[in-house]
Coordinates of C-alpha atoms and ligand atoms in Angstrom, one line a residue:
X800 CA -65.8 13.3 -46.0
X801 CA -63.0 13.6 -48.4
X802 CA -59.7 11.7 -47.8
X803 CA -56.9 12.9 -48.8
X804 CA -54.3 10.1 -50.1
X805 CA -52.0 12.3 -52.6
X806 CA -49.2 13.3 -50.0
X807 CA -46.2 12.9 -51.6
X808 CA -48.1 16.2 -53.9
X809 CA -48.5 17.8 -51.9
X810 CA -49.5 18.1 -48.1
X811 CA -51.8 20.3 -46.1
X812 CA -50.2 22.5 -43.7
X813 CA -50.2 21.7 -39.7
X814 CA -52.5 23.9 -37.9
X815 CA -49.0 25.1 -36.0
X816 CA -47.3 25.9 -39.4
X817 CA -50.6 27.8 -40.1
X818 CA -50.8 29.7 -36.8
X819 CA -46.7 30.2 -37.6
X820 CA -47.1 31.9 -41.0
X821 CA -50.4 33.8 -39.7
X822 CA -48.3 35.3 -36.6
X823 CA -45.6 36.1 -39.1
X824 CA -48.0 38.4 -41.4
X825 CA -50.5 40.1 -38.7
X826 CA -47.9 41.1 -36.0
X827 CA -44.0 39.9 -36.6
X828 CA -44.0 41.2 -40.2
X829 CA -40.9 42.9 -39.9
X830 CA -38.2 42.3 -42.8
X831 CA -35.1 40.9 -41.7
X832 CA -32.7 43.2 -43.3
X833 CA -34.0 46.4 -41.4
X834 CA -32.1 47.4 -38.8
X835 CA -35.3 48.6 -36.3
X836 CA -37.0 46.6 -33.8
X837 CA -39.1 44.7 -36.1
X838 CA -36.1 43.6 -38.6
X839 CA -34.4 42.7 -35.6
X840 CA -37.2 40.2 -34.8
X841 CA -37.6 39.1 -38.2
X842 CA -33.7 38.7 -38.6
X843 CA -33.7 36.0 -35.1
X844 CA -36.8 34.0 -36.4
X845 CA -34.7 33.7 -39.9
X846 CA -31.6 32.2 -37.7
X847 CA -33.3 30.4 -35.4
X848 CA -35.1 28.3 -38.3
X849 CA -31.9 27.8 -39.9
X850 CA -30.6 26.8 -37.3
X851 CA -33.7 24.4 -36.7
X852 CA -32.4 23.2 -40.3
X853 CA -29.3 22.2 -39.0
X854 CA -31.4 20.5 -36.5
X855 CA -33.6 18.3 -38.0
X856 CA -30.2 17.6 -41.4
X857 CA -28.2 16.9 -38.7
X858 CA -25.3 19.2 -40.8
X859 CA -23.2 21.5 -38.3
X860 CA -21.5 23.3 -41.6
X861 CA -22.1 24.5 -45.2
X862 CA -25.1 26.7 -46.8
X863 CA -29.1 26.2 -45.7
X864 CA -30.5 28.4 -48.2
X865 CA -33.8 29.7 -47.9
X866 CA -35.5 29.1 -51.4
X867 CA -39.0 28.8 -53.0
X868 CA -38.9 25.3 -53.4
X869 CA -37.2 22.2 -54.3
X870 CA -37.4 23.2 -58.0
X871 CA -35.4 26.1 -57.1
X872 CA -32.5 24.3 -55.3
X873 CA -31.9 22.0 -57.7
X874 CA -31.5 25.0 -60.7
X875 CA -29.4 26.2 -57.9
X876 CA -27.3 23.7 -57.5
X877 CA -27.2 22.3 -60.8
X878 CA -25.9 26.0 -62.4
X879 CA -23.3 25.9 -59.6
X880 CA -21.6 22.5 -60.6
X881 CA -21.9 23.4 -64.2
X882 CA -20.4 26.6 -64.2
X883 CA -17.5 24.6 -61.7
X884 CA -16.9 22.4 -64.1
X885 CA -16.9 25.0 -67.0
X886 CA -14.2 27.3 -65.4
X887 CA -12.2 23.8 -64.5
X888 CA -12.5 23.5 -68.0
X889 CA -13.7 19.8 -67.7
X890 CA -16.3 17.9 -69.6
X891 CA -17.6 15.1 -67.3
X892 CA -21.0 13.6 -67.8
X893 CA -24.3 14.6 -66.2
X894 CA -25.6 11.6 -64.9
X895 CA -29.2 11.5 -63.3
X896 CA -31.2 8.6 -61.9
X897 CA -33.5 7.1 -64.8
X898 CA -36.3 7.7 -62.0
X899 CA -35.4 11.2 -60.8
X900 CA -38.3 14.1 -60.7
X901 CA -38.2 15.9 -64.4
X902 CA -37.2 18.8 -62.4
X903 CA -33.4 17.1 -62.3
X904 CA -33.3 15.8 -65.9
X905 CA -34.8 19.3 -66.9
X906 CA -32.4 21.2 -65.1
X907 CA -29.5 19.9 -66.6
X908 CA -31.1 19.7 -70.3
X909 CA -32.0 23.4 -69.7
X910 CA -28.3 24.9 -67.8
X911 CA -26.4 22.6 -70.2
X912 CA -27.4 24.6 -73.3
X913 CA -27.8 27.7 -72.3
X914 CA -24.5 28.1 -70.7
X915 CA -23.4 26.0 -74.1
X916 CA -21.8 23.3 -72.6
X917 CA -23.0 20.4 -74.6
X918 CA -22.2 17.9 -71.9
X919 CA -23.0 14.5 -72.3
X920 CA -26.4 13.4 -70.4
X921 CA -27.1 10.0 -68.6
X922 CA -29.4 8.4 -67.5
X923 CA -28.3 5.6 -64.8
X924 CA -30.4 2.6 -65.4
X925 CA -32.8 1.1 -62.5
X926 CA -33.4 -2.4 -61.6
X927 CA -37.0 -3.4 -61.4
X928 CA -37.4 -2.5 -58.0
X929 CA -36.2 1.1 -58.9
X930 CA -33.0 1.1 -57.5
X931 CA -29.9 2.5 -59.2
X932 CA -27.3 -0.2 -60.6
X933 CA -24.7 0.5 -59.2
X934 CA -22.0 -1.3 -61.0
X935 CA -23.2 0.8 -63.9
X936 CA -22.5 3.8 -61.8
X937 CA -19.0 2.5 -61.0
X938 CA -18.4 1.7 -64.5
X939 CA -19.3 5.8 -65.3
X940 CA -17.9 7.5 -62.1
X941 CA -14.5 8.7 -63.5
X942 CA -16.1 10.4 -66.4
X943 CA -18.9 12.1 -64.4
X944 CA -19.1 15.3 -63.5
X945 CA -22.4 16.1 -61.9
X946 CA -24.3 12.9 -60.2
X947 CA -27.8 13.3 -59.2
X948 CA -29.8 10.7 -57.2
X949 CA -33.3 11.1 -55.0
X950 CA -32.7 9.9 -51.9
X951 CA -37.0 8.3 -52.4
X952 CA -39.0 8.0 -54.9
X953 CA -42.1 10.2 -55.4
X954 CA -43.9 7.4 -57.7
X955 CA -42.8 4.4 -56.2
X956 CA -41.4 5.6 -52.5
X957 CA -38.4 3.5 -53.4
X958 CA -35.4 4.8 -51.2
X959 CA -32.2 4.6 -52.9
X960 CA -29.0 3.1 -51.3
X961 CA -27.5 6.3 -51.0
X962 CA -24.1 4.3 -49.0
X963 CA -24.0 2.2 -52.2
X964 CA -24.1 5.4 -54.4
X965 CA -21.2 7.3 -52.2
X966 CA -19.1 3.8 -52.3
X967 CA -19.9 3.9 -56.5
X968 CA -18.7 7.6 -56.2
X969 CA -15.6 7.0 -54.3
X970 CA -13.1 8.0 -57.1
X971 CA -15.0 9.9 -59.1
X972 CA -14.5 14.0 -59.2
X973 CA -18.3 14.1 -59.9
X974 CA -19.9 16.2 -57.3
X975 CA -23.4 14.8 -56.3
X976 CA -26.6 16.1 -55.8
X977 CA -29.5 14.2 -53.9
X978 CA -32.9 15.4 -54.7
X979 CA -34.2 15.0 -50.5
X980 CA -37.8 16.1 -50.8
X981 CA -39.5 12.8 -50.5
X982 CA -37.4 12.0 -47.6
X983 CA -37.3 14.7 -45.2
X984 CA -38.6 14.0 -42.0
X985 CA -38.7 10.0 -42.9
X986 CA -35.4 9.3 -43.5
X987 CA -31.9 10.4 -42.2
X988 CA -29.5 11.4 -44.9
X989 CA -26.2 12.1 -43.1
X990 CA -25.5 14.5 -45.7
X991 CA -22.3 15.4 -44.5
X992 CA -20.7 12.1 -43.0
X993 CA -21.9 11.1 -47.2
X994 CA -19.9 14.0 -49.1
X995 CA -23.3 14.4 -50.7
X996 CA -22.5 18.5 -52.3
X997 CA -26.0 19.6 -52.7
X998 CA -29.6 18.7 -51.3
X999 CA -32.8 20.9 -51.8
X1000 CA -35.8 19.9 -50.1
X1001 CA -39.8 21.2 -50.5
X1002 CA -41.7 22.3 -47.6
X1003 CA -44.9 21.9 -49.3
X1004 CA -44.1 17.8 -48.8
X1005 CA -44.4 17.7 -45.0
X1006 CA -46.6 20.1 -44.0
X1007 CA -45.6 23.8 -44.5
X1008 CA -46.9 25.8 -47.6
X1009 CA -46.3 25.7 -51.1
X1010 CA -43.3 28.6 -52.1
X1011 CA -41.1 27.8 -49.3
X1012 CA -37.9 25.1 -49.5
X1013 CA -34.6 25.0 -48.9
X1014 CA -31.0 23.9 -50.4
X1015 CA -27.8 22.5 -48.2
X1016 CA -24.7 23.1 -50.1
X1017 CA -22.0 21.1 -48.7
X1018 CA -19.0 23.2 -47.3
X1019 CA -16.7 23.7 -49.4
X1020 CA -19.0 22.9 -52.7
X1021 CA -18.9 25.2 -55.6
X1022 CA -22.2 27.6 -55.2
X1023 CA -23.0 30.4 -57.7
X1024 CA -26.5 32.4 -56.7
X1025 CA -29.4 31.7 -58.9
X1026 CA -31.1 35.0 -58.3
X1027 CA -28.9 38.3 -57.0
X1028 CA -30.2 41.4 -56.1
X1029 CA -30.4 42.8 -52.9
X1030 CA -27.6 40.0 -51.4
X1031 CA -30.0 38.5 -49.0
X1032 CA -29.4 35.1 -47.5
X1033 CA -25.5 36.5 -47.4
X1034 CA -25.7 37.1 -51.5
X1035 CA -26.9 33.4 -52.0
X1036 CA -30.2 34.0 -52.6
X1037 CA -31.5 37.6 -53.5
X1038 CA -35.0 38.6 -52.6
X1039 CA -36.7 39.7 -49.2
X1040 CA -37.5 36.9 -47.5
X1041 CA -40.6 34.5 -48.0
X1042 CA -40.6 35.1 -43.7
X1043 CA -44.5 33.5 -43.6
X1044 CA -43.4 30.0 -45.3
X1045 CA -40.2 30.2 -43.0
X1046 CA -41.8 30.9 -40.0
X1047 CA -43.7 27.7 -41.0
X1048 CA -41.4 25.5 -42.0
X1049 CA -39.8 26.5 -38.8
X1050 CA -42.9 25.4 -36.9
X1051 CA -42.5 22.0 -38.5
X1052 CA -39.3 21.5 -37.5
X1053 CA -40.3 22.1 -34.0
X1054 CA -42.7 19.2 -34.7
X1055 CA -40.2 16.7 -35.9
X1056 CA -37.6 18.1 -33.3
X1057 CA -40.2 17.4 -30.4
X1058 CA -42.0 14.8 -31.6
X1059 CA -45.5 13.9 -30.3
X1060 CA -47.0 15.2 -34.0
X1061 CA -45.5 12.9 -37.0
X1062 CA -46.3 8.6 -36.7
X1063 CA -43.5 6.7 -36.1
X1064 CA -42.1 4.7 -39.0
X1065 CA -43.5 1.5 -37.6
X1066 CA -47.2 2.8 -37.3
X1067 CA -46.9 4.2 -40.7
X1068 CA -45.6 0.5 -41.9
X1069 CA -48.6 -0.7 -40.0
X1070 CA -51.1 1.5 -41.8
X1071 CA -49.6 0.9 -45.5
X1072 CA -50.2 -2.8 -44.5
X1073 CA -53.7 -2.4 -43.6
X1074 CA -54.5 0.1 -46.8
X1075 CA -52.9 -2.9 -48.9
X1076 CA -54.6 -5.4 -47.6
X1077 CA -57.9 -3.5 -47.9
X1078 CA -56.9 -3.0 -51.5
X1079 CA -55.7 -6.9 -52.5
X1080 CA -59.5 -7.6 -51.1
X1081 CA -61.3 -5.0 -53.2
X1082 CA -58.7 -5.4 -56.4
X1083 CA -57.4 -9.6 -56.0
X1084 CA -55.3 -9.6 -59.5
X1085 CA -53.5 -5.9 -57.7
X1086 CA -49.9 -5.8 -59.0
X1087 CA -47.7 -4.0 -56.6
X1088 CA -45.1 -1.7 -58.2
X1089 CA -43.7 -0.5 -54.7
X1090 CA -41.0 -3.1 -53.0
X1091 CA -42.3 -3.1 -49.4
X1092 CA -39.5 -3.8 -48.0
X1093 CA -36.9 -0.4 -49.4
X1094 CA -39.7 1.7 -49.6
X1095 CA -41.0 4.7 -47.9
X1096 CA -43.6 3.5 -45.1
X1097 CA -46.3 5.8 -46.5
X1098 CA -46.9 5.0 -50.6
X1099 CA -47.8 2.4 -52.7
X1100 CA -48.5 2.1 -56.5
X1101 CA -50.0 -0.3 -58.2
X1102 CA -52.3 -1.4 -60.9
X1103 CA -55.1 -3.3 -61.6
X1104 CA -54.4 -4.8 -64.7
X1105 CA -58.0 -4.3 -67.4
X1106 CA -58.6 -1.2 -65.6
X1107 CA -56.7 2.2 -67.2
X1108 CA -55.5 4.4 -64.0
X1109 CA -57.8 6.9 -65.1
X1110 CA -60.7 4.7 -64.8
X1111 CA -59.7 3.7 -61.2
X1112 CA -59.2 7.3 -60.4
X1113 CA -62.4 8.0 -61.2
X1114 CA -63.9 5.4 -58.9
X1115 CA -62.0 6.5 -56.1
X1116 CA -62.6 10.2 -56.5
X1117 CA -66.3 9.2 -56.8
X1118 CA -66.2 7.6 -53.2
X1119 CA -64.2 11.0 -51.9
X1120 CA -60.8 9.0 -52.0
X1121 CA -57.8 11.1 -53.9
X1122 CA -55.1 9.3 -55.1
X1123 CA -53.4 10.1 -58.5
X1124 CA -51.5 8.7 -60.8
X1125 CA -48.1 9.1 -61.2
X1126 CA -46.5 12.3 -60.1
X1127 CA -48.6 15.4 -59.6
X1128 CA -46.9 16.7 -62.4
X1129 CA -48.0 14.5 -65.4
X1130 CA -51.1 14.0 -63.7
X1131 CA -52.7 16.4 -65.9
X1132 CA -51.7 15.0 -69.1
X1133 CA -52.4 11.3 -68.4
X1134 CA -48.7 9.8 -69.5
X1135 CA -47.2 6.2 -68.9
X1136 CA -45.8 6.7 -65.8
X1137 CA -41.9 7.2 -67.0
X1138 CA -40.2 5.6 -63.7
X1139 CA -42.3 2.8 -64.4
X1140 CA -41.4 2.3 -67.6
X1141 CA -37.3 3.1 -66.2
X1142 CA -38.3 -0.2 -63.4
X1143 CA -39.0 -2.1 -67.2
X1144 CA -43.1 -2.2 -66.7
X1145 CA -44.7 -2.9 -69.8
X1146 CA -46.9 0.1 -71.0
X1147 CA -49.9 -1.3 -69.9
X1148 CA -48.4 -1.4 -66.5
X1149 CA -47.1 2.2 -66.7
X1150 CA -50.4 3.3 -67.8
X1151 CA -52.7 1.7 -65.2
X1152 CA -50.2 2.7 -62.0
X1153 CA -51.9 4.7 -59.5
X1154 CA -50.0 6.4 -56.4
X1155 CA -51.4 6.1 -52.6
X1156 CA -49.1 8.1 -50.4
X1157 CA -50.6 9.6 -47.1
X1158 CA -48.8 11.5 -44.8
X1159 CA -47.0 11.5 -41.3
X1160 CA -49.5 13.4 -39.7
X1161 CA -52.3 11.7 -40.5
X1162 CA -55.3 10.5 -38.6
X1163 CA -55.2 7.2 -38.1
X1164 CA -59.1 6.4 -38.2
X1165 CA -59.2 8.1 -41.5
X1166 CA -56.8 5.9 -42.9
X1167 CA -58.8 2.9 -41.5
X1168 CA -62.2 4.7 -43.2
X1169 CA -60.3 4.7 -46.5
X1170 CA -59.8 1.5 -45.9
X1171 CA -63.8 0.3 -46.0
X1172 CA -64.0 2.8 -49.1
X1173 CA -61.8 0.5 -51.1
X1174 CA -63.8 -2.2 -50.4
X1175 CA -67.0 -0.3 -51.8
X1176 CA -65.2 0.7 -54.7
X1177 CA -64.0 -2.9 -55.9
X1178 CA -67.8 -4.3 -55.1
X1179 CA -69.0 -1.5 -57.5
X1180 CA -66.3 -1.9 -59.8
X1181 CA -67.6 -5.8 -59.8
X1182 CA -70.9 -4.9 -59.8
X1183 CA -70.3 -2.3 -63.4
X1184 CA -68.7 -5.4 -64.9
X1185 CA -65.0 -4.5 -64.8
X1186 CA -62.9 -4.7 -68.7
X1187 CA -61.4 -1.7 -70.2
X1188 CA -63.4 1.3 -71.3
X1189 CA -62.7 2.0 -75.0
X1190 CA -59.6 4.8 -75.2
X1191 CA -61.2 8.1 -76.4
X1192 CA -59.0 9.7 -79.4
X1193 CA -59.1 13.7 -78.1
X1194 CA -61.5 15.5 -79.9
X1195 CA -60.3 19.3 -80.7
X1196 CA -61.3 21.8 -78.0
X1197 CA -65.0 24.0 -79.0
X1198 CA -65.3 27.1 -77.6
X1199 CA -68.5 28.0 -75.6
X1200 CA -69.6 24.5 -75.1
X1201 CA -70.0 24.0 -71.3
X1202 CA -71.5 25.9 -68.8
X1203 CA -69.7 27.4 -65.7
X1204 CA -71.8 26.1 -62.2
X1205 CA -73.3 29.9 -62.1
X1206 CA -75.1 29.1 -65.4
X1207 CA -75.8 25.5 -65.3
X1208 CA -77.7 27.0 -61.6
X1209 CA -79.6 29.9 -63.6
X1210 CA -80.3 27.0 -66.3
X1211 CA -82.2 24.8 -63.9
X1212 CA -84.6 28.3 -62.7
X1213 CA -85.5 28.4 -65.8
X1214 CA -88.0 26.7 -67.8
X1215 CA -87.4 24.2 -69.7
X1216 CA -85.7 23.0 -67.1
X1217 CA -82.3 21.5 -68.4
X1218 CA -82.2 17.6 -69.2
X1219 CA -79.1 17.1 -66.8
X1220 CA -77.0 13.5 -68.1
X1221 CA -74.4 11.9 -66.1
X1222 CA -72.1 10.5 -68.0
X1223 CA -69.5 8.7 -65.3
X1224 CA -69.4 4.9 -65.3
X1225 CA -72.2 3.1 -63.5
X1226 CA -69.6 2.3 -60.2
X1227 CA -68.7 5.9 -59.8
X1228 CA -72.5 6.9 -60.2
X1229 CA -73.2 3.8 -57.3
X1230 CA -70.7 5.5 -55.2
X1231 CA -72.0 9.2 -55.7
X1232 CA -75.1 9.9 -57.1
X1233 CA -74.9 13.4 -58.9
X1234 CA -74.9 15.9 -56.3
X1235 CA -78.6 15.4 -56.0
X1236 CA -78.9 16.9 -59.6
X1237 CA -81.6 14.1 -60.7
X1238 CA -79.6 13.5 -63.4
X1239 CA -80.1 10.7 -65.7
X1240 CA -77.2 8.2 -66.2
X1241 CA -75.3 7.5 -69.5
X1242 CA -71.9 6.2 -68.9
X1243 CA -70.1 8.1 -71.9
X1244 CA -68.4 4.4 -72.9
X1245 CA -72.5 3.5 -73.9
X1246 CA -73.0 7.1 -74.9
X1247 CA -73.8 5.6 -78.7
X1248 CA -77.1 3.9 -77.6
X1249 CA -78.6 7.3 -76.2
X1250 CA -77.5 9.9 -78.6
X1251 CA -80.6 8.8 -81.2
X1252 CA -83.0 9.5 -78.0
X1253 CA -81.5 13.1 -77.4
X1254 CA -81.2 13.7 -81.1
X1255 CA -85.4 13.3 -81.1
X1256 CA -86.1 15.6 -77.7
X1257 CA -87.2 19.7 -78.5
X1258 CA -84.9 21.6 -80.0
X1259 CA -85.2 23.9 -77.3
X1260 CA -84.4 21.7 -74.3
X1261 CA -81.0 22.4 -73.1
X1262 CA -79.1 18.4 -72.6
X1263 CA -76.3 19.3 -70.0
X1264 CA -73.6 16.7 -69.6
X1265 CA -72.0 16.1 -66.3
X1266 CA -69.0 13.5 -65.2
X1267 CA -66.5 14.2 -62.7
X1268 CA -63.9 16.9 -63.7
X1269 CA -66.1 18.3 -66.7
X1270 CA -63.7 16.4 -69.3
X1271 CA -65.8 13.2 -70.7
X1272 CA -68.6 15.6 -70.2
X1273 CA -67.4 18.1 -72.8
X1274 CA -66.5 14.9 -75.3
X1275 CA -70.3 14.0 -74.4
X1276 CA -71.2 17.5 -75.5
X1277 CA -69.2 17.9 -78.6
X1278 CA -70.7 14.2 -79.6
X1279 CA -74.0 15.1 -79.5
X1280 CA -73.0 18.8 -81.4
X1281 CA -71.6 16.4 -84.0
X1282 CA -74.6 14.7 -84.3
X1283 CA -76.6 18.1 -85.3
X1284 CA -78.0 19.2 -81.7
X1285 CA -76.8 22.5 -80.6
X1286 CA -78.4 22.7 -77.7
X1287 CA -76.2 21.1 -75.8
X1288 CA -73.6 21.8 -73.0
X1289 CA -71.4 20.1 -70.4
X1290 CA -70.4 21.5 -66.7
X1291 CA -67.0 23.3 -66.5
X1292 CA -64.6 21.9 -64.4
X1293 CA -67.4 19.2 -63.3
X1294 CA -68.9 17.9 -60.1
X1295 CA -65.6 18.8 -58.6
X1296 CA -66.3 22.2 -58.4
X1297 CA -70.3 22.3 -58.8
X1298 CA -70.1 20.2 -55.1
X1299 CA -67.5 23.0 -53.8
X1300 CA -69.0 25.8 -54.8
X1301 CA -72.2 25.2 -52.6
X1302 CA -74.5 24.3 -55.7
X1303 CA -76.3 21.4 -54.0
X1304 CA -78.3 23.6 -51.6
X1305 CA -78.7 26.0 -54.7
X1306 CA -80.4 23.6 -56.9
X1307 CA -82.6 22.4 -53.8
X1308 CA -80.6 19.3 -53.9
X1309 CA -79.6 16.3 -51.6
X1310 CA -76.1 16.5 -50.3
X1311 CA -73.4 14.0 -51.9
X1312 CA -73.3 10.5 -50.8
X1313 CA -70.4 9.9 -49.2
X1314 CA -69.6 5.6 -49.2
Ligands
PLP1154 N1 -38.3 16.4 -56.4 C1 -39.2 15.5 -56.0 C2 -38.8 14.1 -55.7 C3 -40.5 15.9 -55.9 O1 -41.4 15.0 -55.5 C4 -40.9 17.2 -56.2 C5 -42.3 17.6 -56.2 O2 -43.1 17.1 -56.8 C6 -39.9 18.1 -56.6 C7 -38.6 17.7 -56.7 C8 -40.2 19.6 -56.9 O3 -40.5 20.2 -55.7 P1 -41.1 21.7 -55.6 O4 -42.6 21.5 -55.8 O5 -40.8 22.2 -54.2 O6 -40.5 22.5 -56.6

């Protein structure tokens, strides 16, 4: 069974969001701007979640605007307080919490010079446990023109002192916008009683799908639409409606409204405790990165200092555990994790930080299972003899070097049958043998001592390399090109997607091994 600890990602979508959006497409499909009976359907659903909103913000005025997601509000937003402050003809800074989501920083970056505005951009510093200093913020109110502050962290799930910030604020003309994605449905904003002027929110963080959000623009706040058109969402947002990702955000809010489906805040604390605990037992020198104490009840970073957050990833991903590292964002490209470095972690620190976060709605027994699976991954971490694995300098991409799991499957019909090498680290091979692909093992950090042996085998015998995601595979690949054998290939995209597209009963294998 795979568990799923990545949720401030990205969540799954409740079965009642699902059953929502699918009601929404097969019979109530209707768009809301029609006039006939099935507009006029479509049209009620639209206001009823709106006002569900309203419900669950606890805001009786201003804009809810339907958008795409939280990305979208806060271009939204951030166009309609620049081009405010361009027709007031004033040239406050753009200040932005050192730890904000790029999507902020980026925003006003991006509007700032192509409306030609050359503002001055800040960065308000952090203490080391991530919140804003506010004395600094005092010190720059009066100059400011557009403040932006999350309301929680995505990395850390430190929640900011959003009272603090509004008392900082006081006398400053700035309006402010607080990023609220990580903290709807944990944390209660009082948006309006705070004179916070805009707040965009993701649906794809609690539970509805991906390409649904929304924005609250305060009553009263400057607003300019983004995208016009056909003057939907009363000309704030042009474009038919996304009516499927409403209809399930809608059926989310019923959840939060009625309760019975999301963990109280005090079970989710509980759970957090028992994951750390299980994780200080596996990992003893753990550093903790996320202040229990001002923190959202469901994330945790940390590092293991030796071990690079990659490596770690690895191990977990190998016993069916997904955490990442960082925000979902940089994932990809592997970088020091930037609010880290903001909270004044050493690089080291910012490189090795990995990201639990699990989500309301989640089974409690599965978050007790992952538990046990962090024990077995620090006993096979031990038993691989932890210290760092060299760092790999990238080699330059080679075309037509790794096989997709179609061909690596025709491969192993054929005679000679492929020489399959699995080149993760020993722990995550002790954890999950290969998919039952009777591979033979050669952790790509001792890759050195076996090239010689598969420089001498046939010519003809294919050597396929696999690992994880199909990237130190393809290094493995191109190593042993280097080395004059051409015969050689690694598996696209990895046991990641050879395990999910049904391979193991295709190759006559043995299913994974779950720990
Ligand atoms: N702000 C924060 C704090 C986030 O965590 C995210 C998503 O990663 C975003 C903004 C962007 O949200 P969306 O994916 O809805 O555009």
């Amino acid at each position: 069974m795979e568990i799923y600890l990545d949720a401030n990602a990205t969540t799954p979508v409740l079965p009642q969001a699902r059953a929502a959006a699918l009601a929404v497409m097969e019979q109530h499909f209707g768009n809301p701007g029609s006039t006939h009976a099935h507009g006029l359907r479509a049209r009620a659903l639209l206001d009823a979640v709106r006002a569900k909103a309203r419900r669950v913000l606890d805001v009786h005025d201003g804009r809810i605007v339907f958008t795409s997601g939280a990305t979208e509000g806060i271009q939204t937003a951030v166009l309609s307080a620049l081009l405010h402050l361009r027709a007031q003809g004033r040239r406050g800074a753009l200040l932005y919490g050192a730890t904000e989501h790029k999507a902020v920083p980026e925003a006003l970056r991006h509007w700032n010079a192509v409306l030609g505005l050359d503002l001055p951009l800040r960065a308000i510093p952090v203490g080391p446990d991530g919140r804003h200093d506010l004395a600094w913020l005092h010190q720059h109110a009066r100059d400011a023109g557009l403040v932006c502050t999350m309301a929680a962290n995505n990395e850390t799930g430190v929640i900011s002192e959003l009272d603090g910030i509004a008392q900082a604020l006081a006398d400053s003309p700035a309006l402010w916008l607080v990023d609220g994605v990580q903290a709807l449905g944990k944390l209660a904003l009082r948006l309006a009683e705070r004179r916070i002027d805009y707040a965009p929110f993701s649906g794809h963080k609690l539970y509805a799908p991906k390409g649904i959000g929304m924005l609250y623009v305060r009553a009263g706040a400057p607003f300019t639409p983004l995208i016009v058109g056909g003057g939907q969402e009363q000309g704030a947002r042009s474009g038919t409606e996304n009516m499927a990702g409403i209809a399930a955000l809608g059926a989310v809010f019923d959840a939060l409204l009625d309760g019975g489906v999301f963990a109280g805040a005090a079970q989710m604390r509980a759970q957090r405790e028992q994951l750390l605990q299980a994780l200080r037992a596996a990992f003893p020198q753990l550093q903790l990165h996320t202040p229990l104490a001002i923190s959202l009840p469901t994330t945790l970073n940390f590092s293991v200092p030796g071990v690079s957050a990659a490596q770690l990833l690895d191990l977990f991903d190998a016993a069916g555990l997904r955490l990442s590292g960082g925000s979902a964002c940089s994932a990809a490209r592997a970088l020091p994790s930037a609010v880290l470095k903001a909270m004044g972690r050493t690089d080291d620190e910012a490189a090795q930080a990995v990201r639990l976060s699990f989500g309301a709605a989640d089974d409690a027994s599965v978050l007790a299972r992952a538990a046990e699976r962090f024990a077995a991954c620090g006993a096979a971490l031990r038993a691989q003899g932890a210290g760092p694995l060299p760092t790999l300098a990238p080699l330059p991409p080679q075309a037509d070097a790794a096989w997709t799991p179609a061909q690596l499957r025709a491969a192993l019909a054929r005679t000679p049958r492929p020489l399959v090498v699995d080149v993760r680290e020993l722990a995550e091979q002790q954890l999950a043998p290969a998919c039952g692909l009777a591979a033979e093992a050669a952790p790509l950090s001792q890759l050195d001592q076996a090239l010689p042996r598969w420089q001498a085998l046939p010519a003809e015998l294919p050597v396929v390399f696999v690992c994880r995601s199909g990237a130190r595979s393809a290094r493995a690949a191109q190593l042993l090109r280097q080395a004059g054998r051409a015969s050689c290939w690694s598996l696209a995209g990895g046991l990641a997607l050879w395990s999910a597209a049904g391979a193991d009963q295709d190759a006559g294998a043995t299913p994974q091994a779950v720990v």
